[in-house]
Amino acid sequence: MRRVLIAGNWKMNMLSADGTALAAAVAAGSGPQPSCDLLICPPATLLHAVLDTVGKTALPDRPVSVGGQDCHADASGAHTGDIAAEMLADLGCSHVIVGHSERRAGHGERDAEVRAKAEAAHRAGLVAIVCVGETEAERDAGQAHTVAAGQIEGSLPEGATATNTVVAYEPVWAIGTGKSATPDDVAGMHRHIRGLLPEADAMRILYGGSVKPGNAAELLALEDVDGALIGGASLKAEDFLAIAATAA
Ligand code: 13P
């Protein structure tokens, strides 16, 4: 019932030549009968080129969606350097990541702002990928479930549905560290999160944090894991597609 979503978050990586080559390789290699949805989220500078590349390379029955990594809550205005959800939609993006822990930590984003950004995504017709996850200190203090619950409650807007929202559980200590959460921990957390969601049976919950071709199969096999949000391994088409293949 919940179709698997394999999403690549390129973060602040790739210049135009490498980025378009990566997008072309992902689009060309996405398999004859895709059993999952594929999404790539390049940096804003490459959205136009990546959308163009994917449009030219992907076959109609093997679409690859393109999303932004962040958006501003307002539709327009005096916000130097920011990008409105409407601008992403205007380019042809279908998704936007909001509340990534790197933005929560590096830009001081709090739940209320993340919620406003998710609302902006919905207003613009985009699917919001709302990220939550505890730090190592919070985990060590036994607060992982409480922290995730607080972030879900604070970051998910009123109008969130299974169609316009995806939740990504990304424990901060597992991001870029090579230290993925154990399948038991992920299973428990995803079950906990599902119990807090609107349209809980249908809303997709992705796991993120050091997902690689070698550990993807056991994580994606878990009942409440509906896909992955992948950082480092999404920068190599081979690895990204190998992860997607484990979802088959
Ligand atoms: P890594 O896959 O590099 O751990 O990054 C995960 C992530 O932050 C995706 O948004």
PDB file of C-alpha atoms and ligand atoms in Angstrom:
ATOM      1  CA  MET A   1       0.000   0.000   0.000  1.00  0.00           C
ATOM      2  CA  ARG A   2       2.865   2.409   0.790  1.00  0.00           C
ATOM      3  CA  ARG A   3       5.147   2.665  -2.209  1.00  0.00           C
ATOM      4  CA  VAL A   4       8.831   2.817  -1.328  1.00  0.00           C
ATOM      5  CA  LEU A   5      10.564   6.162  -1.898  1.00  0.00           C
ATOM      6  CA  ILE A   6      14.327   6.234  -2.388  1.00  0.00           C
ATOM      7  CA  ALA A   7      15.498   9.831  -2.071  1.00  0.00           C
ATOM      8  CA  GLY A   8      18.982  11.243  -2.559  1.00  0.00           C
ATOM      9  CA  ASN A   9      20.006  14.376  -0.685  1.00  0.00           C
ATOM     10  CA  TRP A  10      23.092  15.655  -2.464  1.00  0.00           C
ATOM     11  CA  LYS A  11      23.580  18.371   0.180  1.00  0.00           C
ATOM     12  CA  MET A  12      26.201  21.009  -0.825  1.00  0.00           C
ATOM     13  CA  ASN A  13      27.954  18.824  -3.365  1.00  0.00           C
ATOM     14  CA  MET A  14      28.441  18.703  -7.124  1.00  0.00           C
ATOM     15  CA  LEU A  15      29.269  21.296  -9.750  1.00  0.00           C
ATOM     16  CA  SER A  16      27.357  21.350 -13.012  1.00  0.00           C
ATOM     17  CA  ALA A  17      29.309  18.767 -15.024  1.00  0.00           C
ATOM     18  CA  ASP A  18      29.338  16.121 -12.276  1.00  0.00           C
ATOM     19  CA  GLY A  19      25.797  16.904 -11.167  1.00  0.00           C
ATOM     20  CA  THR A  20      24.227  16.540 -14.585  1.00  0.00           C
ATOM     21  CA  ALA A  21      26.260  13.367 -15.216  1.00  0.00           C
ATOM     22  CA  LEU A  22      25.022  11.926 -11.919  1.00  0.00           C
ATOM     23  CA  ALA A  23      21.410  12.848 -12.690  1.00  0.00           C
ATOM     24  CA  ALA A  24      21.697  11.300 -16.160  1.00  0.00           C
ATOM     25  CA  ALA A  25      23.194   8.099 -14.744  1.00  0.00           C
ATOM     26  CA  VAL A  26      20.421   7.791 -12.146  1.00  0.00           C
ATOM     27  CA  ALA A  27      17.710   8.449 -14.729  1.00  0.00           C
ATOM     28  CA  ALA A  28      19.225   6.039 -17.255  1.00  0.00           C
ATOM     29  CA  GLY A  29      19.779   3.262 -14.737  1.00  0.00           C
ATOM     30  CA  SER A  30      16.524   3.258 -12.889  1.00  0.00           C
ATOM     31  CA  GLY A  31      15.473  -0.222 -14.044  1.00  0.00           C
ATOM     32  CA  PRO A  32      12.825  -1.506 -16.418  1.00  0.00           C
ATOM     33  CA  GLN A  33      10.026  -1.937 -13.889  1.00  0.00           C
ATOM     34  CA  PRO A  34      10.577   0.446 -11.056  1.00  0.00           C
ATOM     35  CA  SER A  35       9.260  -0.971  -7.838  1.00  0.00           C
ATOM     36  CA  CYS A  36       9.936   2.235  -5.981  1.00  0.00           C
ATOM     37  CA  ASP A  37       9.817   5.985  -6.493  1.00  0.00           C
ATOM     38  CA  LEU A  38      13.141   7.715  -7.076  1.00  0.00           C
ATOM     39  CA  LEU A  39      13.835  11.286  -6.030  1.00  0.00           C
ATOM     40  CA  ILE A  40      17.012  13.343  -6.221  1.00  0.00           C
ATOM     41  CA  CYS A  41      17.524  16.610  -4.343  1.00  0.00           C
ATOM     42  CA  PRO A  42      20.490  18.508  -5.794  1.00  0.00           C
ATOM     43  CA  PRO A  43      21.700  21.876  -4.533  1.00  0.00           C
ATOM     44  CA  ALA A  44      19.595  24.823  -5.733  1.00  0.00           C
ATOM     45  CA  THR A  45      22.218  25.869  -8.286  1.00  0.00           C
ATOM     46  CA  LEU A  46      21.748  22.583 -10.152  1.00  0.00           C
ATOM     47  CA  LEU A  47      17.976  22.194 -10.011  1.00  0.00           C
ATOM     48  CA  HIS A  48      17.399  23.619 -13.457  1.00  0.00           C
ATOM     49  CA  ALA A  49      20.103  21.547 -15.142  1.00  0.00           C
ATOM     50  CA  VAL A  50      19.113  18.374 -13.276  1.00  0.00           C
ATOM     51  CA  LEU A  51      15.432  18.790 -14.137  1.00  0.00           C
ATOM     52  CA  ASP A  52      16.420  19.284 -17.756  1.00  0.00           C
ATOM     53  CA  THR A  53      18.692  16.224 -17.733  1.00  0.00           C
ATOM     54  CA  VAL A  54      16.155  13.994 -16.020  1.00  0.00           C
ATOM     55  CA  GLY A  55      13.429  15.189 -18.397  1.00  0.00           C
ATOM     56  CA  LYS A  56      15.551  14.197 -21.358  1.00  0.00           C
ATOM     57  CA  THR A  57      16.944  10.929 -19.974  1.00  0.00           C
ATOM     58  CA  ALA A  58      14.271   9.264 -17.854  1.00  0.00           C
ATOM     59  CA  LEU A  59      11.729   7.069 -19.629  1.00  0.00           C
ATOM     60  CA  PRO A  60       8.050   7.833 -19.050  1.00  0.00           C
ATOM     61  CA  ASP A  61       7.561   4.596 -17.133  1.00  0.00           C
ATOM     62  CA  ARG A  62      10.700   5.187 -15.049  1.00  0.00           C
ATOM     63  CA  PRO A  63      10.324   8.707 -13.754  1.00  0.00           C
ATOM     64  CA  VAL A  64      12.848  10.303 -11.441  1.00  0.00           C
ATOM     65  CA  SER A  65      11.502  13.192  -9.394  1.00  0.00           C
ATOM     66  CA  VAL A  66      13.551  16.213  -8.416  1.00  0.00           C
ATOM     67  CA  GLY A  67      13.252  18.159  -5.167  1.00  0.00           C
ATOM     68  CA  GLY A  68      14.777  21.051  -3.279  1.00  0.00           C
ATOM     69  CA  GLN A  69      16.715  20.755  -0.032  1.00  0.00           C
ATOM     70  CA  ASP A  70      14.986  23.646   1.747  1.00  0.00           C
ATOM     71  CA  CYS A  71      12.519  26.464   1.146  1.00  0.00           C
ATOM     72  CA  HIS A  72      11.467  29.709   2.785  1.00  0.00           C
ATOM     73  CA  ALA A  73       8.076  29.937   4.465  1.00  0.00           C
ATOM     74  CA  ASP A  74       7.043  33.009   2.446  1.00  0.00           C
ATOM     75  CA  ALA A  75       5.997  32.937  -1.199  1.00  0.00           C
ATOM     76  CA  SER A  76       8.144  35.982  -2.083  1.00  0.00           C
ATOM     77  CA  GLY A  77       9.759  39.003  -0.478  1.00  0.00           C
ATOM     78  CA  ALA A  78      12.908  40.488   0.996  1.00  0.00           C
ATOM     79  CA  HIS A  79      14.741  37.297   1.996  1.00  0.00           C
ATOM     80  CA  THR A  80      18.164  37.496   0.432  1.00  0.00           C
ATOM     81  CA  GLY A  81      19.527  34.120  -0.537  1.00  0.00           C
ATOM     82  CA  ASP A  82      16.351  32.200   0.229  1.00  0.00           C
ATOM     83  CA  ILE A  83      14.167  30.232  -2.168  1.00  0.00           C
ATOM     84  CA  ALA A  84      10.373  30.068  -2.049  1.00  0.00           C
ATOM     85  CA  ALA A  85       8.510  26.781  -2.382  1.00  0.00           C
ATOM     86  CA  GLU A  86       6.677  28.419  -5.286  1.00  0.00           C
ATOM     87  CA  MET A  87      10.022  28.895  -7.056  1.00  0.00           C
ATOM     88  CA  LEU A  88      10.818  25.202  -6.679  1.00  0.00           C
ATOM     89  CA  ALA A  89       7.385  24.260  -8.001  1.00  0.00           C
ATOM     90  CA  ASP A  90       7.794  26.735 -10.859  1.00  0.00           C
ATOM     91  CA  LEU A  91      11.002  24.961 -11.929  1.00  0.00           C
ATOM     92  CA  GLY A  92       9.295  21.578 -11.947  1.00  0.00           C
ATOM     93  CA  CYS A  93      10.273  20.223  -8.544  1.00  0.00           C
ATOM     94  CA  SER A  94       7.791  17.922  -6.837  1.00  0.00           C
ATOM     95  CA  HIS A  95       9.293  17.671  -3.338  1.00  0.00           C
ATOM     96  CA  VAL A  96      11.235  19.708  -0.818  1.00  0.00           C
ATOM     97  CA  ILE A  97      13.141  18.583   2.263  1.00  0.00           C
ATOM     98  CA  VAL A  98      12.389  20.678   5.356  1.00  0.00           C
ATOM     99  CA  GLY A  99      13.835  20.557   8.861  1.00  0.00           C
ATOM    100  CA  HIS A 100      16.939  18.569   7.995  1.00  0.00           C
ATOM    101  CA  SER A 101      19.098  18.303  11.113  1.00  0.00           C
ATOM    102  CA  GLU A 102      21.897  20.161   9.312  1.00  0.00           C
ATOM    103  CA  ARG A 103      19.531  23.125   8.962  1.00  0.00           C
ATOM    104  CA  ARG A 104      18.170  22.728  12.489  1.00  0.00           C
ATOM    105  CA  ALA A 105      21.761  22.738  13.840  1.00  0.00           C
ATOM    106  CA  GLY A 106      23.514  25.006  11.336  1.00  0.00           C
ATOM    107  CA  HIS A 107      20.760  27.594  10.834  1.00  0.00           C
ATOM    108  CA  GLY A 108      18.978  27.406  14.179  1.00  0.00           C
ATOM    109  CA  GLU A 109      15.727  26.184  12.636  1.00  0.00           C
ATOM    110  CA  ARG A 110      13.145  25.245  15.209  1.00  0.00           C
ATOM    111  CA  ASP A 111       9.980  23.210  14.887  1.00  0.00           C
ATOM    112  CA  ALA A 112       7.732  26.241  14.289  1.00  0.00           C
ATOM    113  CA  GLU A 113       9.858  27.350  11.339  1.00  0.00           C
ATOM    114  CA  VAL A 114      10.015  23.837   9.937  1.00  0.00           C
ATOM    115  CA  ARG A 115       6.244  23.645  10.205  1.00  0.00           C
ATOM    116  CA  ALA A 116       5.873  26.974   8.366  1.00  0.00           C
ATOM    117  CA  LYS A 117       8.167  25.674   5.627  1.00  0.00           C
ATOM    118  CA  ALA A 118       6.127  22.471   5.325  1.00  0.00           C
ATOM    119  CA  GLU A 119       2.987  24.614   5.050  1.00  0.00           C
ATOM    120  CA  ALA A 120       4.691  26.634   2.321  1.00  0.00           C
ATOM    121  CA  ALA A 121       5.524  23.434   0.468  1.00  0.00           C
ATOM    122  CA  HIS A 122       1.869  22.374   0.603  1.00  0.00           C
ATOM    123  CA  ARG A 123       0.711  25.824  -0.485  1.00  0.00           C
ATOM    124  CA  ALA A 124       2.978  25.492  -3.541  1.00  0.00           C
ATOM    125  CA  GLY A 125       1.766  21.970  -4.295  1.00  0.00           C
ATOM    126  CA  LEU A 126       4.996  20.262  -3.233  1.00  0.00           C
ATOM    127  CA  VAL A 127       5.411  17.182  -1.100  1.00  0.00           C
ATOM    128  CA  ALA A 128       7.192  18.160   2.125  1.00  0.00           C
ATOM    129  CA  ILE A 129       9.778  15.704   3.427  1.00  0.00           C
ATOM    130  CA  VAL A 130       9.830  16.614   7.108  1.00  0.00           C
ATOM    131  CA  CYS A 131      12.968  15.449   8.905  1.00  0.00           C
ATOM    132  CA  VAL A 132      13.145  14.516  12.581  1.00  0.00           C
ATOM    133  CA  GLY A 133      15.726  12.753  14.702  1.00  0.00           C
ATOM    134  CA  GLU A 134      17.543  12.876  18.003  1.00  0.00           C
ATOM    135  CA  THR A 135      21.153  13.830  18.741  1.00  0.00           C
ATOM    136  CA  GLU A 136      23.571  11.386  20.320  1.00  0.00           C
ATOM    137  CA  ALA A 137      23.278  13.131  23.697  1.00  0.00           C
ATOM    138  CA  GLU A 138      19.482  12.902  23.576  1.00  0.00           C
ATOM    139  CA  ARG A 139      19.724   9.261  22.670  1.00  0.00           C
ATOM    140  CA  ASP A 140      22.194   8.547  25.476  1.00  0.00           C
ATOM    141  CA  ALA A 141      19.787  10.245  27.860  1.00  0.00           C
ATOM    142  CA  GLY A 142      17.044   7.852  26.759  1.00  0.00           C
ATOM    143  CA  GLN A 143      15.061  10.653  25.112  1.00  0.00           C
ATOM    144  CA  ALA A 144      15.090   9.527  21.471  1.00  0.00           C
ATOM    145  CA  HIS A 145      11.368   8.711  21.302  1.00  0.00           C
ATOM    146  CA  THR A 146      10.321  11.819  23.232  1.00  0.00           C
ATOM    147  CA  VAL A 147      12.447  14.101  21.035  1.00  0.00           C
ATOM    148  CA  ALA A 148      11.081  12.598  17.822  1.00  0.00           C
ATOM    149  CA  ALA A 149       7.517  12.887  19.140  1.00  0.00           C
ATOM    150  CA  GLY A 150       8.067  16.565  20.004  1.00  0.00           C
ATOM    151  CA  GLN A 151       9.490  17.266  16.556  1.00  0.00           C
ATOM    152  CA  ILE A 152       6.603  15.487  14.832  1.00  0.00           C
ATOM    153  CA  GLU A 153       4.071  17.401  16.883  1.00  0.00           C
ATOM    154  CA  GLY A 154       5.829  20.723  16.325  1.00  0.00           C
ATOM    155  CA  SER A 155       6.859  20.356  12.685  1.00  0.00           C
ATOM    156  CA  LEU A 156       3.919  18.676  10.964  1.00  0.00           C
ATOM    157  CA  PRO A 157       1.312  21.182   9.788  1.00  0.00           C
ATOM    158  CA  GLU A 158      -2.434  20.786  10.274  1.00  0.00           C
ATOM    159  CA  GLY A 159      -3.048  19.953   6.639  1.00  0.00           C
ATOM    160  CA  ALA A 160      -0.460  17.165   6.460  1.00  0.00           C
ATOM    161  CA  THR A 161      -1.731  14.121   4.577  1.00  0.00           C
ATOM    162  CA  ALA A 162      -0.116  10.979   3.250  1.00  0.00           C
ATOM    163  CA  THR A 163      -0.178  12.584  -0.191  1.00  0.00           C
ATOM    164  CA  ASN A 164       1.520  15.881   0.626  1.00  0.00           C
ATOM    165  CA  THR A 165       3.890  14.798   3.401  1.00  0.00           C
ATOM    166  CA  VAL A 166       6.648  12.264   3.949  1.00  0.00           C
ATOM    167  CA  VAL A 167       8.424  11.940   7.289  1.00  0.00           C
ATOM    168  CA  ALA A 168      12.144  11.152   7.412  1.00  0.00           C
ATOM    169  CA  TYR A 169      13.624   9.764  10.619  1.00  0.00           C
ATOM    170  CA  GLU A 170      17.296  10.660  10.609  1.00  0.00           C
ATOM    171  CA  PRO A 171      19.118  10.150  13.904  1.00  0.00           C
ATOM    172  CA  VAL A 172      21.719  12.946  13.931  1.00  0.00           C
ATOM    173  CA  TRP A 173      24.470  10.654  15.205  1.00  0.00           C
ATOM    174  CA  ALA A 174      24.003   8.328  12.210  1.00  0.00           C
ATOM    175  CA  ILE A 175      24.307  11.009   9.522  1.00  0.00           C
ATOM    176  CA  GLY A 176      27.566  10.860   7.613  1.00  0.00           C
ATOM    177  CA  THR A 177      29.198   8.769  10.331  1.00  0.00           C
ATOM    178  CA  GLY A 178      28.959   5.307   8.793  1.00  0.00           C
ATOM    179  CA  LYS A 179      27.151   4.347  12.027  1.00  0.00           C
ATOM    180  CA  SER A 180      23.626   3.378  10.985  1.00  0.00           C
ATOM    181  CA  ALA A 181      20.975   2.744  13.621  1.00  0.00           C
ATOM    182  CA  THR A 182      20.328  -0.949  14.231  1.00  0.00           C
ATOM    183  CA  PRO A 183      17.306  -2.522  12.534  1.00  0.00           C
ATOM    184  CA  ASP A 184      15.742  -3.036  15.994  1.00  0.00           C
ATOM    185  CA  ASP A 185      16.142   0.640  16.872  1.00  0.00           C
ATOM    186  CA  VAL A 186      14.812   1.758  13.499  1.00  0.00           C
ATOM    187  CA  ALA A 187      11.847  -0.626  13.709  1.00  0.00           C
ATOM    188  CA  GLY A 188      10.940   0.648  17.190  1.00  0.00           C
ATOM    189  CA  MET A 189      11.299   4.301  16.274  1.00  0.00           C
ATOM    190  CA  HIS A 190       9.330   4.024  13.039  1.00  0.00           C
ATOM    191  CA  ARG A 191       6.510   2.187  14.828  1.00  0.00           C
ATOM    192  CA  HIS A 192       6.501   4.930  17.452  1.00  0.00           C
ATOM    193  CA  ILE A 193       6.436   7.674  14.807  1.00  0.00           C
ATOM    194  CA  ARG A 194       3.660   5.985  12.849  1.00  0.00           C
ATOM    195  CA  GLY A 195       1.480   6.063  15.931  1.00  0.00           C
ATOM    196  CA  LEU A 196       1.772   9.870  15.952  1.00  0.00           C
ATOM    197  CA  LEU A 197       0.973  10.572  12.299  1.00  0.00           C
ATOM    198  CA  PRO A 198      -2.204  11.650  10.536  1.00  0.00           C
ATOM    199  CA  GLU A 199      -3.276   9.108   7.884  1.00  0.00           C
ATOM    200  CA  ALA A 200      -0.801   6.867   9.658  1.00  0.00           C
ATOM    201  CA  ASP A 201      -1.384   3.742   7.591  1.00  0.00           C
ATOM    202  CA  ALA A 202      -0.631   5.555   4.351  1.00  0.00           C
ATOM    203  CA  MET A 203       2.020   8.148   5.261  1.00  0.00           C
ATOM    204  CA  ARG A 204       5.530   7.187   4.250  1.00  0.00           C
ATOM    205  CA  ILE A 205       8.337   7.180   6.807  1.00  0.00           C
ATOM    206  CA  LEU A 206      11.879   7.136   5.412  1.00  0.00           C
ATOM    207  CA  TYR A 207      14.992   6.199   7.344  1.00  0.00           C
ATOM    208  CA  GLY A 208      18.149   8.245   6.846  1.00  0.00           C
ATOM    209  CA  GLY A 209      21.636   7.988   8.303  1.00  0.00           C
ATOM    210  CA  SER A 210      24.519   6.097   6.697  1.00  0.00           C
ATOM    211  CA  VAL A 211      22.285   4.054   4.378  1.00  0.00           C
ATOM    212  CA  LYS A 212      24.560   2.152   1.986  1.00  0.00           C
ATOM    213  CA  PRO A 213      24.098  -0.695  -0.502  1.00  0.00           C
ATOM    214  CA  GLY A 214      25.348  -3.065   2.223  1.00  0.00           C
ATOM    215  CA  ASN A 215      22.766  -2.232   4.894  1.00  0.00           C
ATOM    216  CA  ALA A 216      19.815  -1.029   2.815  1.00  0.00           C
ATOM    217  CA  ALA A 217      18.103  -4.392   2.351  1.00  0.00           C
ATOM    218  CA  GLU A 218      17.660  -5.122   6.053  1.00  0.00           C
ATOM    219  CA  LEU A 219      16.497  -1.579   6.805  1.00  0.00           C
ATOM    220  CA  LEU A 220      14.056  -1.410   3.887  1.00  0.00           C
ATOM    221  CA  ALA A 221      12.643  -4.811   4.812  1.00  0.00           C
ATOM    222  CA  LEU A 222      11.308  -3.433   8.109  1.00  0.00           C
ATOM    223  CA  GLU A 223       7.553  -3.077   8.173  1.00  0.00           C
ATOM    224  CA  ASP A 224       7.392   0.629   8.963  1.00  0.00           C
ATOM    225  CA  VAL A 225      10.335   1.710   6.818  1.00  0.00           C
ATOM    226  CA  ASP A 226       8.930   3.027   3.548  1.00  0.00           C
ATOM    227  CA  GLY A 227      12.138   4.162   1.939  1.00  0.00           C
ATOM    228  CA  ALA A 228      15.413   5.925   2.575  1.00  0.00           C
ATOM    229  CA  LEU A 229      16.824   9.440   2.566  1.00  0.00           C
ATOM    230  CA  ILE A 230      20.401   9.020   1.441  1.00  0.00           C
ATOM    231  CA  GLY A 231      23.273  11.473   1.682  1.00  0.00           C
ATOM    232  CA  GLY A 232      26.778  10.223   0.852  1.00  0.00           C
ATOM    233  CA  ALA A 233      25.721   7.138  -1.094  1.00  0.00           C
ATOM    234  CA  SER A 234      23.435   9.216  -3.335  1.00  0.00           C
ATOM    235  CA  LEU A 235      26.492  10.908  -4.855  1.00  0.00           C
ATOM    236  CA  LYS A 236      27.365   7.735  -6.762  1.00  0.00           C
ATOM    237  CA  ALA A 237      24.698   6.559  -9.203  1.00  0.00           C
ATOM    238  CA  GLU A 238      25.838   2.974  -8.769  1.00  0.00           C
ATOM    239  CA  ASP A 239      25.349   3.037  -5.001  1.00  0.00           C
ATOM    240  CA  PHE A 240      22.084   4.963  -5.155  1.00  0.00           C
ATOM    241  CA  LEU A 241      20.631   2.543  -7.712  1.00  0.00           C
ATOM    242  CA  ALA A 242      21.975  -0.459  -5.773  1.00  0.00           C
ATOM    243  CA  ILE A 243      20.063   0.782  -2.713  1.00  0.00           C
ATOM    244  CA  ALA A 244      16.925   1.239  -4.811  1.00  0.00           C
ATOM    245  CA  ALA A 245      17.345  -2.296  -6.164  1.00  0.00           C
ATOM    246  CA  THR A 246      17.206  -3.716  -2.623  1.00  0.00           C
ATOM    247  CA  ALA A 247      13.712  -2.255  -2.277  1.00  0.00           C
ATOM    248  CA  ALA A 248      12.430  -4.494  -5.084  1.00  0.00           C
TER     249      ALA A 248
HETATM  250  P1  13P B   1      24.307  10.080   4.983  1.00  0.00           P
HETATM  251  O1  13P B   1      23.591   9.056   4.134  1.00  0.00           O
HETATM  252  O2  13P B   1      25.530  10.640   4.343  1.00  0.00           O
HETATM  253  O3  13P B   1      24.535   9.571   6.374  1.00  0.00           O
HETATM  254  O4  13P B   1      23.308  11.341   5.128  1.00  0.00           O
HETATM  255  C1  13P B   1      21.994  11.132   5.519  1.00  0.00           C
HETATM  256  C2  13P B   1      21.245  12.399   5.363  1.00  0.00           C
HETATM  257  O5  13P B   1      21.461  13.359   6.079  1.00  0.00           O
HETATM  258  C3  13P B   1      20.252  12.472   4.283  1.00  0.00           C
HETATM  259  O6  13P B   1      19.445  13.590   4.402  1.00  0.00           O
END
